[in-house]
Tab-separated table of N, CA and C in Angstrom:
chain	number	residue	atom	x	y	z
P	77	MET	N	-10.645	22.320	15.934
P	77	MET	CA	-9.734	21.877	15.534
P	77	MET	C	-9.952	21.479	13.487
P	78	HIS	N	-8.853	21.864	12.855
P	78	HIS	CA	-9.102	21.701	11.816
P	78	HIS	C	-8.155	20.462	11.176
P	79	ILE	N	-8.433	19.499	10.681
P	79	ILE	CA	-7.406	17.863	10.189
P	79	ILE	C	-7.796	18.810	8.969
P	80	ILE	N	-6.231	18.660	7.772
P	80	ILE	CA	-6.371	19.334	6.828
P	80	ILE	C	-5.073	17.767	6.169
P	81	VAL	N	-4.961	17.083	4.567
P	81	VAL	CA	-3.775	16.346	3.943
P	81	VAL	C	-2.667	17.915	4.725
P	82	ASP	N	-1.820	17.374	4.835
P	82	ASP	CA	-0.113	18.203	4.954
P	82	ASP	C	0.302	18.441	3.466
P	83	ASP	N	1.397	19.493	3.700
P	83	ASP	CA	2.055	19.131	2.949
P	83	ASP	C	3.764	18.903	3.862
P	84	LEU	N	4.012	18.972	4.766
P	84	LEU	CA	4.825	18.765	5.763
P	84	LEU	C	5.799	20.326	5.334
P	85	THR	N	5.933	20.816	5.070
P	85	THR	CA	6.763	22.096	5.280
P	85	THR	C	6.905	23.037	6.604
P	86	HIS	N	5.543	23.064	7.113
P	86	HIS	CA	5.338	23.652	8.290
P	86	HIS	C	6.136	23.449	9.308
P	87	PRO	N	7.444	24.238	10.136
P	87	PRO	CA	8.074	24.583	11.054
P	87	PRO	C	8.007	23.829	12.104
P	88	ALA	N	6.809	23.493	12.487
P	88	ALA	CA	5.851	22.934	13.454
P	88	ALA	C	6.023	20.918	13.099
P	89	ILE	N	5.715	20.946	12.138
P	89	ILE	CA	5.890	20.200	11.592
P	89	ILE	C	6.700	19.015	12.392
P	90	HIS	N	7.919	19.861	11.679
P	90	HIS	CA	9.492	19.014	11.651
P	90	HIS	C	10.244	19.428	13.140
P	91	ALA	N	9.619	19.960	13.838
P	91	ALA	CA	9.365	19.961	15.134
P	91	ALA	C	8.950	18.269	16.106
P	92	LEU	N	7.102	18.305	15.453
P	92	LEU	CA	7.018	17.342	16.092
P	92	LEU	C	7.662	15.937	16.040
P	93	LEU	N	7.733	15.574	14.842
P	93	LEU	CA	8.087	14.881	14.151
P	93	LEU	C	9.463	14.577	14.392
P	94	GLU	N	10.656	15.497	14.686
P	94	GLU	CA	11.865	15.420	15.946
P	94	GLU	C	11.834	14.619	17.352
P	95	GLU	N	10.669	15.096	17.423
P	95	GLU	CA	10.311	14.685	18.801
P	95	GLU	C	9.741	13.273	19.216
P	96	HIS	N	8.985	13.046	18.049
P	96	HIS	CA	8.670	11.741	17.758
P	96	HIS	C	9.584	10.395	17.835
P	97	LEU	N	10.652	11.438	16.789
P	97	LEU	CA	12.095	9.833	16.697
P	97	LEU	C	12.155	9.926	18.282
P	98	ALA	N	13.067	11.286	18.392
P	98	ALA	CA	13.942	11.200	19.822
P	98	ALA	C	13.037	10.523	20.686
P	99	ASP	N	11.863	9.927	21.287
P	99	ASP	CA	10.919	8.915	21.877
P	99	ASP	C	11.043	7.819	21.499
P	100	MET	N	11.207	7.632	20.018
P	100	MET	CA	11.641	6.677	19.029
P	100	MET	C	12.297	5.970	19.549
P	101	ARG	N	13.520	6.387	20.016
P	101	ARG	CA	14.567	6.413	19.498
P	101	ARG	C	15.220	6.335	21.406
P	102	ALA	N	14.265	7.476	21.892
P	102	ALA	CA	14.753	6.604	23.497
P	102	ALA	C	13.810	5.675	24.707
P	103	THR	N	12.989	4.591	23.830
P	103	THR	CA	12.174	3.634	24.573
P	103	THR	C	12.519	2.701	23.656
P	104	SER	N	12.936	2.369	22.170
P	104	SER	CA	13.104	1.425	21.399
P	104	SER	C	14.319	1.319	20.691
P	105	PRO	N	15.046	0.086	20.737
P	105	PRO	CA	16.357	-0.613	20.168
P	105	PRO	C	16.434	0.216	18.758
P	106	PRO	N	17.010	0.736	18.237
P	106	PRO	CA	18.015	0.913	16.942
P	106	PRO	C	16.937	0.119	15.582
P	107	GLU	N	16.904	-1.283	16.466
P	107	GLU	CA	16.404	-2.082	14.709
P	107	GLU	C	14.617	-2.355	15.127
P	108	SER	N	14.013	-2.043	15.755
P	108	SER	CA	12.689	-1.743	16.164
P	108	SER	C	12.424	-0.216	16.465
P	109	VAL	N	13.147	0.744	15.981
P	109	VAL	CA	12.447	2.288	15.161
P	109	VAL	C	11.845	1.884	14.489
P	110	HIS	N	10.846	2.383	13.887
P	110	HIS	CA	9.929	2.290	12.462
P	110	HIS	C	9.210	3.225	12.067
P	111	ALA	N	9.791	4.829	12.926
P	111	ALA	CA	8.794	5.496	12.850
P	111	ALA	C	10.176	6.337	11.391
P	112	LEU	N	9.151	6.971	10.301
P	112	LEU	CA	9.503	8.199	8.754
P	112	LEU	C	10.323	9.277	9.379
P	113	ASP	N	11.249	9.395	9.016
P	113	ASP	CA	11.576	11.164	9.362
P	113	ASP	C	11.011	11.681	8.250
P	114	LEU	N	11.174	12.678	8.104
P	114	LEU	CA	9.938	13.822	6.692
P	114	LEU	C	10.683	13.578	5.995
P	115	THR	N	11.664	12.809	5.114
P	115	THR	CA	11.843	12.284	3.644
P	115	THR	C	11.466	10.694	3.247
P	116	GLY	N	11.082	10.292	4.748
P	116	GLY	CA	10.107	8.739	4.674
P	116	GLY	C	8.468	9.494	4.442
P	117	LEU	N	7.923	10.472	5.060
P	117	LEU	CA	6.781	10.347	4.935
P	117	LEU	C	6.305	11.246	4.380
P	118	ARG	N	7.796	11.870	2.358
P	118	ARG	CA	7.641	12.583	1.307
P	118	ARG	C	7.015	11.535	0.464
P	119	HIS	N	7.120	9.711	0.360
P	119	HIS	CA	6.957	9.189	-0.486
P	119	HIS	C	5.846	9.220	-0.479
P	120	PRO	N	6.002	9.135	-1.912
P	120	PRO	CA	4.449	9.142	-2.464
P	120	PRO	C	3.502	7.986	-2.363
P	121	SER	N	3.548	6.949	-1.877
P	121	SER	CA	2.442	5.864	-0.956
P	121	SER	C	1.787	6.422	0.226
P	122	ILE	N	2.665	7.798	0.263
P	122	ILE	CA	2.450	8.051	1.673
P	122	ILE	C	1.454	9.793	2.004
P	123	THR	N	0.328	9.587	2.505
P	123	THR	CA	-0.649	10.894	2.771
P	123	THR	C	-0.600	11.138	4.052
P	124	PHE	N	0.014	12.686	4.663
P	124	PHE	CA	-0.182	13.088	5.534
P	124	PHE	C	-0.704	14.315	5.994
P	125	ILE	N	-1.550	13.703	6.994
P	125	ILE	CA	-2.339	14.419	7.799
P	125	ILE	C	-2.164	15.504	9.254
P	126	SER	N	-2.642	16.421	9.537
P	126	SER	CA	-2.215	17.501	10.507
P	126	SER	C	-3.321	17.961	11.443
P	127	ALA	N	-3.488	18.169	12.945
P	127	ALA	CA	-4.806	18.805	13.007
P	127	ALA	C	-4.010	20.159	13.754
P	128	TRP	N	-5.213	20.956	13.772
P	128	TRP	CA	-4.344	22.364	13.808
P	128	TRP	C	-4.943	23.027	15.410
P	129	GLU	N	-5.129	24.069	15.996
P	129	GLU	CA	-5.809	24.625	16.963
P	129	GLU	C	-6.986	25.286	15.683
P	130	GLN	N	-8.446	25.008	16.144
P	130	GLN	CA	-9.466	26.515	15.716
P	130	GLN	C	-8.561	27.920	15.681
P	131	GLY	N	-8.781	28.815	13.985
P	131	GLY	CA	-7.867	29.874	14.179
P	131	GLY	C	-7.196	29.724	13.663
P	132	SER	N	-6.479	28.601	13.602
P	132	SER	CA	-4.833	29.051	12.790
P	132	SER	C	-5.420	27.865	11.742
P	133	LEU	N	-6.341	27.375	10.886
P	133	LEU	CA	-5.653	26.832	9.282
P	133	LEU	C	-4.932	27.547	9.276
P	134	GLN	N	-4.941	28.852	8.794
P	134	GLN	CA	-3.803	29.371	7.665
P	134	GLN	C	-2.365	28.848	7.529
P	135	ARG	N	-2.317	28.380	9.233
P	135	ARG	CA	-0.738	27.318	9.406
P	135	ARG	C	-0.605	28.748	9.507
P	136	THR	N	-0.149	29.286	9.999
P	136	THR	CA	0.926	30.691	10.575
P	136	THR	C	1.455	30.490	11.312
P	137	LEU	N	3.391	30.876	11.833
P	137	LEU	CA	4.285	30.821	12.499
P	137	LEU	C	3.617	30.251	13.675
P	138	GLN	N	2.370	31.159	14.286
P	138	GLN	CA	1.719	31.221	15.418
P	138	GLN	C	0.607	30.112	15.323
P	139	GLY	N	-0.042	28.921	14.583
P	139	GLY	CA	-0.654	28.479	14.384
P	139	GLY	C	-0.022	27.350	15.126
P	140	THR	N	-1.078	26.915	15.910
P	140	THR	CA	-0.791	26.045	16.717
P	140	THR	C	-1.232	24.524	16.943
P	141	LEU	N	-0.022	23.692	16.307
P	141	LEU	CA	-0.353	22.177	15.121
P	141	LEU	C	-0.345	21.107	17.066
P	142	LEU	N	-1.978	20.808	16.906
P	142	LEU	CA	-2.251	19.539	17.806
P	142	LEU	C	-1.839	18.268	17.544
P	143	GLY	N	-1.678	17.802	16.341
P	143	GLY	CA	-0.817	16.293	16.340
P	143	GLY	C	-0.806	15.834	15.136
P	144	CYS	N	-0.520	14.640	14.306
P	144	CYS	CA	-0.157	14.560	12.599
P	144	CYS	C	-0.967	12.471	13.025
P	145	ILE	N	-0.616	11.811	11.517
P	145	ILE	CA	-1.337	10.991	11.500
P	145	ILE	C	-0.168	11.150	9.987
P	146	ALA	N	-0.554	9.561	9.696
P	146	ALA	CA	-0.265	9.590	8.366
P	146	ALA	C	-0.821	8.389	7.440
P	147	ILE	N	-1.155	8.202	6.721
P	147	ILE	CA	-1.417	6.416	6.161
P	147	ILE	C	-0.461	6.112	4.627
P	148	LYS	N	0.052	5.100	4.491
P	148	LYS	CA	0.540	4.191	3.491
P	148	LYS	C	0.118	3.191	3.335
P	149	LEU	N	-0.054	3.636	1.822
P	149	LEU	CA	-1.251	2.316	1.074
P	149	LEU	C	0.141	0.803	0.518
P	150	LEU	N	-0.624	0.090	0.882
P	150	LEU	CA	0.038	-1.314	1.025
P	150	LEU	C	-0.447	-1.723	-0.632
P	151	ASP	N	-1.175	-1.743	-0.826
P	151	ASP	CA	-1.870	-1.965	-2.064
P	151	ASP	C	-3.292	-1.010	-2.652
P	152	ALA	N	-3.707	-1.491	-3.158
P	152	ALA	CA	-5.108	-0.521	-3.415
P	152	ALA	C	-6.545	-1.093	-2.259
P	153	GLN	N	-6.372	-2.271	-1.822
P	153	GLN	CA	-7.343	-1.891	-0.244
P	153	GLN	C	-6.625	-2.282	0.801
P	154	GLN	N	-4.794	-2.151	1.163
P	154	GLN	CA	-4.725	-2.389	2.227
P	154	GLN	C	-3.749	-0.854	2.530
P	155	ALA	N	-3.701	-0.280	4.120
P	155	ALA	CA	-2.684	0.767	4.131
P	155	ALA	C	-2.448	0.831	5.537
P	156	GLU	N	-0.879	1.664	5.821
P	156	GLU	CA	-0.865	1.083	7.040
P	156	GLU	C	-1.140	2.636	8.734
P	157	ILE	N	-0.990	2.829	9.094
P	157	ILE	CA	-0.695	4.164	10.079
P	157	ILE	C	0.674	3.934	9.932
P	158	LYS	N	0.805	5.073	10.238
P	158	LYS	CA	2.283	5.291	10.183
P	158	LYS	C	2.303	7.152	11.182
P	159	SER	N	3.496	7.615	12.144
P	159	SER	CA	3.219	8.685	12.791
P	159	SER	C	1.959	9.120	13.072
P	160	MET	N	1.061	8.902	13.808
P	160	MET	CA	0.882	8.966	14.953
P	160	MET	C	0.502	9.541	16.196
P	161	ARG	N	1.160	11.307	16.926
P	161	ARG	CA	2.154	12.122	16.903
P	161	ARG	C	0.289	13.241	17.696
P	162	THR	N	1.293	13.393	19.150
P	162	THR	CA	0.289	15.109	19.478
P	162	THR	C	1.905	15.443	20.604
P	163	PRO	N	1.392	16.806	20.108
P	163	PRO	CA	2.403	16.384	20.916
P	163	PRO	C	2.759	17.084	22.928
P	164	LYS	N	3.696	16.542	23.618
P	164	LYS	CA	3.336	17.164	24.467
P	164	LYS	C	2.621	17.960	25.205
P	165	ALA	N	3.156	19.278	24.837
P	165	ALA	CA	1.986	20.186	24.989
P	165	ALA	C	0.905	20.299	25.041
P	166	ALA	N	0.454	20.039	23.624
P	166	ALA	CA	-1.295	19.331	23.193
P	166	ALA	C	-2.427	17.689	24.188
P	167	ARG	N	-1.531	17.031	24.924
P	167	ARG	CA	-2.220	16.095	25.065
P	167	ARG	C	-2.648	16.066	26.071
P	168	GLY	N	-3.739	15.075	26.077
P	168	GLY	CA	-5.379	15.379	26.755
P	168	GLY	C	-6.162	16.348	26.040
P	169	LYS	N	-6.626	16.400	25.098
P	169	LYS	CA	-7.813	17.043	23.557
P	169	LYS	C	-8.545	16.889	23.540
P	170	GLY	N	-7.989	15.121	22.953
P	170	GLY	CA	-9.254	14.790	22.409
P	170	GLY	C	-7.992	14.547	20.950
P	171	THR	N	-6.932	14.468	20.461
P	171	THR	CA	-6.472	14.791	19.517
P	171	THR	C	-6.340	13.762	18.452
P	172	ALA	N	-5.794	13.498	19.621
P	172	ALA	CA	-5.416	11.332	18.742
P	172	ALA	C	-6.850	10.894	18.638
P	173	LYS	N	-7.791	10.748	19.387
P	173	LYS	CA	-9.672	10.374	18.665
P	173	LYS	C	-10.031	11.193	17.688
P	174	GLN	N	-9.338	12.247	17.244
P	174	GLN	CA	-10.279	13.007	16.040
P	174	GLN	C	-9.173	12.233	14.563
P	175	LEU	N	-7.949	13.061	15.139
P	175	LEU	CA	-6.637	12.310	14.399
P	175	LEU	C	-7.543	10.841	12.929
P	176	LEU	N	-7.709	10.221	14.539
P	176	LEU	CA	-7.739	8.121	13.885
P	176	LEU	C	-9.117	8.330	13.692
P	177	LYS	N	-10.108	9.301	13.835
P	177	LYS	CA	-11.174	8.546	12.911
P	177	LYS	C	-11.129	9.326	11.821
P	178	HIS	N	-10.768	9.845	11.979
P	178	HIS	CA	-10.696	11.099	10.509
P	178	HIS	C	-9.746	9.674	9.071
P	179	LEU	N	-8.744	9.861	9.980
P	179	LEU	CA	-7.789	9.057	8.822
P	179	LEU	C	-8.705	7.267	8.768
P	180	ILE	N	-9.390	6.951	9.036
P	180	ILE	CA	-9.977	6.201	9.248
P	180	ILE	C	-11.307	6.376	8.081
P	181	ALA	N	-12.592	6.862	7.598
P	181	ALA	CA	-12.736	7.964	6.784
P	181	ALA	C	-11.791	7.998	6.452
P	182	PHE	N	-11.271	9.064	5.914
P	182	PHE	CA	-10.650	9.285	5.064
P	182	PHE	C	-10.090	8.082	4.288
P	183	ALA	N	-9.013	6.827	4.724
P	183	ALA	CA	-8.997	5.571	4.160
P	183	ALA	C	-10.541	4.791	3.444
P	184	GLU	N	-11.674	4.327	4.255
P	184	GLU	CA	-12.457	4.107	3.641
P	184	GLU	C	-13.264	4.393	2.110
P	185	GLN	N	-12.726	6.607	2.302
P	185	GLN	CA	-13.009	7.038	1.361
P	185	GLN	C	-12.503	6.108	0.170
P	186	ARG	N	-11.206	5.985	0.174
P	186	ARG	CA	-10.452	5.551	-0.714
P	186	ARG	C	-10.657	4.495	-1.256
P	187	GLY	N	-11.051	3.151	-0.137
P	187	GLY	CA	-11.639	2.113	-0.925
P	187	GLY	C	-10.345	1.005	0.008
P	188	ILE	N	-10.592	1.321	1.229
P	188	ILE	CA	-8.866	0.347	1.646
P	188	ILE	C	-10.154	-0.309	2.735
P	189	ARG	N	-9.806	-0.955	2.538
P	189	ARG	CA	-10.440	-2.779	2.811
P	189	ARG	C	-10.109	-2.975	5.401
P	190	THR	N	-8.288	-2.612	5.149
P	190	THR	CA	-7.593	-3.340	5.916
P	190	THR	C	-6.312	-2.168	6.338
P	191	LEU	N	-6.605	-1.313	7.175
P	191	LEU	CA	-5.962	-0.929	7.980
P	191	LEU	C	-5.276	-2.009	8.778
P	192	TYR	N	-3.902	-1.321	8.868
P	192	TYR	CA	-2.491	-2.191	9.616
P	192	TYR	C	-1.516	-1.445	10.925
P	193	LEU	N	-1.121	-1.583	11.672
P	193	LEU	CA	-0.220	-0.522	12.089
P	193	LEU	C	1.220	-1.499	13.263
P	194	GLU	N	2.141	-1.134	13.770
P	194	GLU	CA	3.155	-1.316	14.118
P	194	GLU	C	3.280	-0.650	15.365
P	195	THR	N	3.163	-0.656	16.590
P	195	THR	CA	3.639	0.362	18.086
P	195	THR	C	5.095	-0.612	18.852
P	196	GLY	N	4.817	0.435	19.229
P	196	GLY	CA	6.056	-0.492	20.182
P	196	GLY	C	5.364	-1.300	21.532
P	197	SER	N	5.896	-2.324	21.991
P	197	SER	CA	5.476	-3.672	22.616
P	197	SER	C	5.846	-2.759	24.758
P	198	MET	N	6.438	-1.878	24.730
P	198	MET	CA	6.591	-1.677	25.980
P	198	MET	C	5.660	-1.140	26.714
P	199	ALA	N	5.958	-0.664	27.722
P	199	ALA	CA	4.771	0.369	28.318
P	199	ALA	C	4.577	2.177	27.984
P	200	PHE	N	5.087	2.607	27.587
P	200	PHE	CA	5.331	3.797	27.408
P	200	PHE	C	4.494	4.364	26.011
P	201	PHE	N	3.535	3.079	25.509
P	201	PHE	CA	3.188	2.782	24.417
P	201	PHE	C	1.989	2.192	24.809
P	202	GLU	N	1.780	1.956	25.436
P	202	GLU	CA	0.359	1.192	26.407
P	202	GLU	C	-0.836	2.287	25.327
P	203	PRO	N	-0.609	3.571	26.078
P	203	PRO	CA	-1.889	4.219	25.926
P	203	PRO	C	-2.203	4.452	24.539
P	204	ALA	N	-1.467	4.487	23.338
P	204	ALA	CA	-1.609	4.157	22.219
P	204	ALA	C	-2.208	2.539	21.647
P	205	ARG	N	-2.128	1.943	22.224
P	205	ARG	CA	-2.613	0.503	21.691
P	205	ARG	C	-3.799	0.838	22.785
P	206	GLN	N	-4.175	0.774	23.900
P	206	GLN	CA	-5.652	1.406	24.023
P	206	GLN	C	-6.195	2.384	23.528
P	207	LEU	N	-5.764	2.970	22.973
P	207	LEU	CA	-6.221	3.910	21.316
P	207	LEU	C	-6.834	3.094	20.494
P	208	TYR	N	-6.290	2.503	20.195
P	208	TYR	CA	-6.566	2.274	18.398
P	208	TYR	C	-7.361	0.720	19.442
P	209	LEU	N	-7.389	-0.358	20.136
P	209	LEU	CA	-8.009	-1.022	20.429
P	209	LEU	C	-9.473	-0.783	20.487
P	210	SER	N	-9.434	0.660	21.950
P	210	SER	CA	-11.130	1.404	21.089
P	210	SER	C	-11.532	2.025	20.141
P	211	HIS	N	-10.639	2.012	19.226
P	211	HIS	CA	-11.501	2.017	17.571
P	211	HIS	C	-11.782	1.354	16.735
P	212	GLY	N	-11.590	-0.164	17.457
P	212	GLY	CA	-11.457	-1.743	16.620
P	212	GLY	C	-10.739	-2.042	16.128
P	213	PHE	N	-9.242	-1.981	16.726
P	213	PHE	CA	-7.808	-2.817	16.093
P	213	PHE	C	-8.114	-4.069	17.146
P	214	GLU	N	-7.711	-4.575	16.661
P	214	GLU	CA	-7.002	-5.754	17.412
P	214	GLU	C	-5.259	-6.356	16.808
P	215	PHE	N	-4.595	-7.337	17.372
P	215	PHE	CA	-3.505	-7.504	17.811
P	215	PHE	C	-3.850	-9.100	16.297
P	216	CYS	N	-2.466	-8.567	15.266
P	216	CYS	CA	-2.630	-9.782	14.600
P	216	CYS	C	-0.580	-9.880	14.193
P	217	GLY	N	-0.401	-10.273	13.498
P	217	GLY	CA	1.117	-11.453	13.439
P	217	GLY	C	1.221	-9.929	12.596
P	218	PRO	N	3.133	-9.936	12.038
P	218	PRO	CA	3.664	-9.065	11.294
P	218	PRO	C	2.722	-8.975	10.325
P	219	PHE	N	3.256	-7.552	9.226
P	219	PHE	CA	2.283	-7.191	8.368
P	219	PHE	C	3.430	-6.978	6.803
P	220	ALA	N	3.036	-7.020	6.213
P	220	ALA	CA	4.413	-6.165	5.059
P	220	ALA	C	6.210	-6.946	4.777
P	221	ASP	N	6.317	-4.948	4.911
P	221	ASP	CA	8.032	-6.233	5.287
P	221	ASP	C	8.765	-6.230	6.968
P	222	TYR	N	7.753	-5.970	8.070
P	222	TYR	CA	7.208	-6.613	8.984
P	222	TYR	C	8.112	-7.852	9.302
P	223	THR	N	8.912	-8.048	10.554
P	223	THR	CA	8.839	-9.171	11.090
P	223	THR	C	8.314	-9.372	12.521
P	224	ASP	N	8.760	-10.880	13.642
P	224	ASP	CA	8.708	-11.246	14.122
P	224	ASP	C	9.525	-10.393	15.147
P	225	ASP	N	9.038	-9.702	16.479
P	225	ASP	CA	9.699	-9.191	16.687
P	225	ASP	C	9.363	-8.574	18.357
P	226	PRO	N	10.687	-8.563	20.049
P	226	PRO	CA	9.655	-8.752	20.508
P	226	PRO	C	9.112	-7.234	21.433
P	227	ASN	N	9.691	-6.192	20.588
P	227	ASN	CA	9.573	-4.799	21.025
P	227	ASN	C	8.281	-4.346	19.815
P	228	SER	N	7.662	-4.857	19.192
P	228	SER	CA	6.685	-5.126	18.627
P	228	SER	C	5.081	-5.504	18.571
P	229	CYS	N	4.366	-4.476	18.482
P	229	CYS	CA	2.599	-4.744	18.257
P	229	CYS	C	1.857	-4.607	17.306
P	230	PHE	N	1.874	-5.569	16.338
P	230	PHE	CA	0.609	-4.850	15.743
P	230	PHE	C	-0.302	-5.327	15.704
P	231	MET	N	-1.176	-4.667	14.801
P	231	MET	CA	-2.783	-4.565	14.755
P	231	MET	C	-3.207	-4.588	13.661
P	232	THR	N	-4.761	-4.293	13.628
P	232	THR	CA	-5.296	-4.079	12.025
P	232	THR	C	-6.647	-4.466	12.756
P	233	ARG	N	-7.252	-3.594	11.279
P	233	ARG	CA	-8.742	-3.040	11.559
P	233	ARG	C	-8.980	-2.983	9.793
P	234	THR	N	-10.075	-4.312	10.492
P	234	THR	CA	-10.837	-4.214	9.049
P	234	THR	C	-12.164	-2.929	8.534
P	235	LEU	N	-12.083	-2.814	7.897
P	235	LEU	CA	-13.209	-1.114	7.248
P	235	LEU	C	-14.554	-2.330	6.487
């Protein structure tokens, strides 16, 4: 698996993000969908990271995308995890764990002291919540511009 900082230009990334947004819209009310589209992920405060199958580092049209994750700087020492996703066809390969570990190391190298994330409170999001809990995240209250929302769970980890 190759994990790289991605420029969001590959068609497989576009398709994965559309799948992600479609699932978020299908499982959460509109006011509780906080997933970003391509334009939102291109903001200068965000670094987008993708994972590709071994041998597809060149990201040719035949390369296999295994997943993505992004980090949004909130300030010099705090950041938010955004857009964690693996395609349905690539699940069960440990990609999410590897992406999360990579992102945590990436954040530490940049002096980030606290990571936050928002995820859904519904059963659909239980695997994500369990992944985050298994990597040292704890539940917390809303952060940044978020407000209390029964459809959201907020989590944090001190680095």
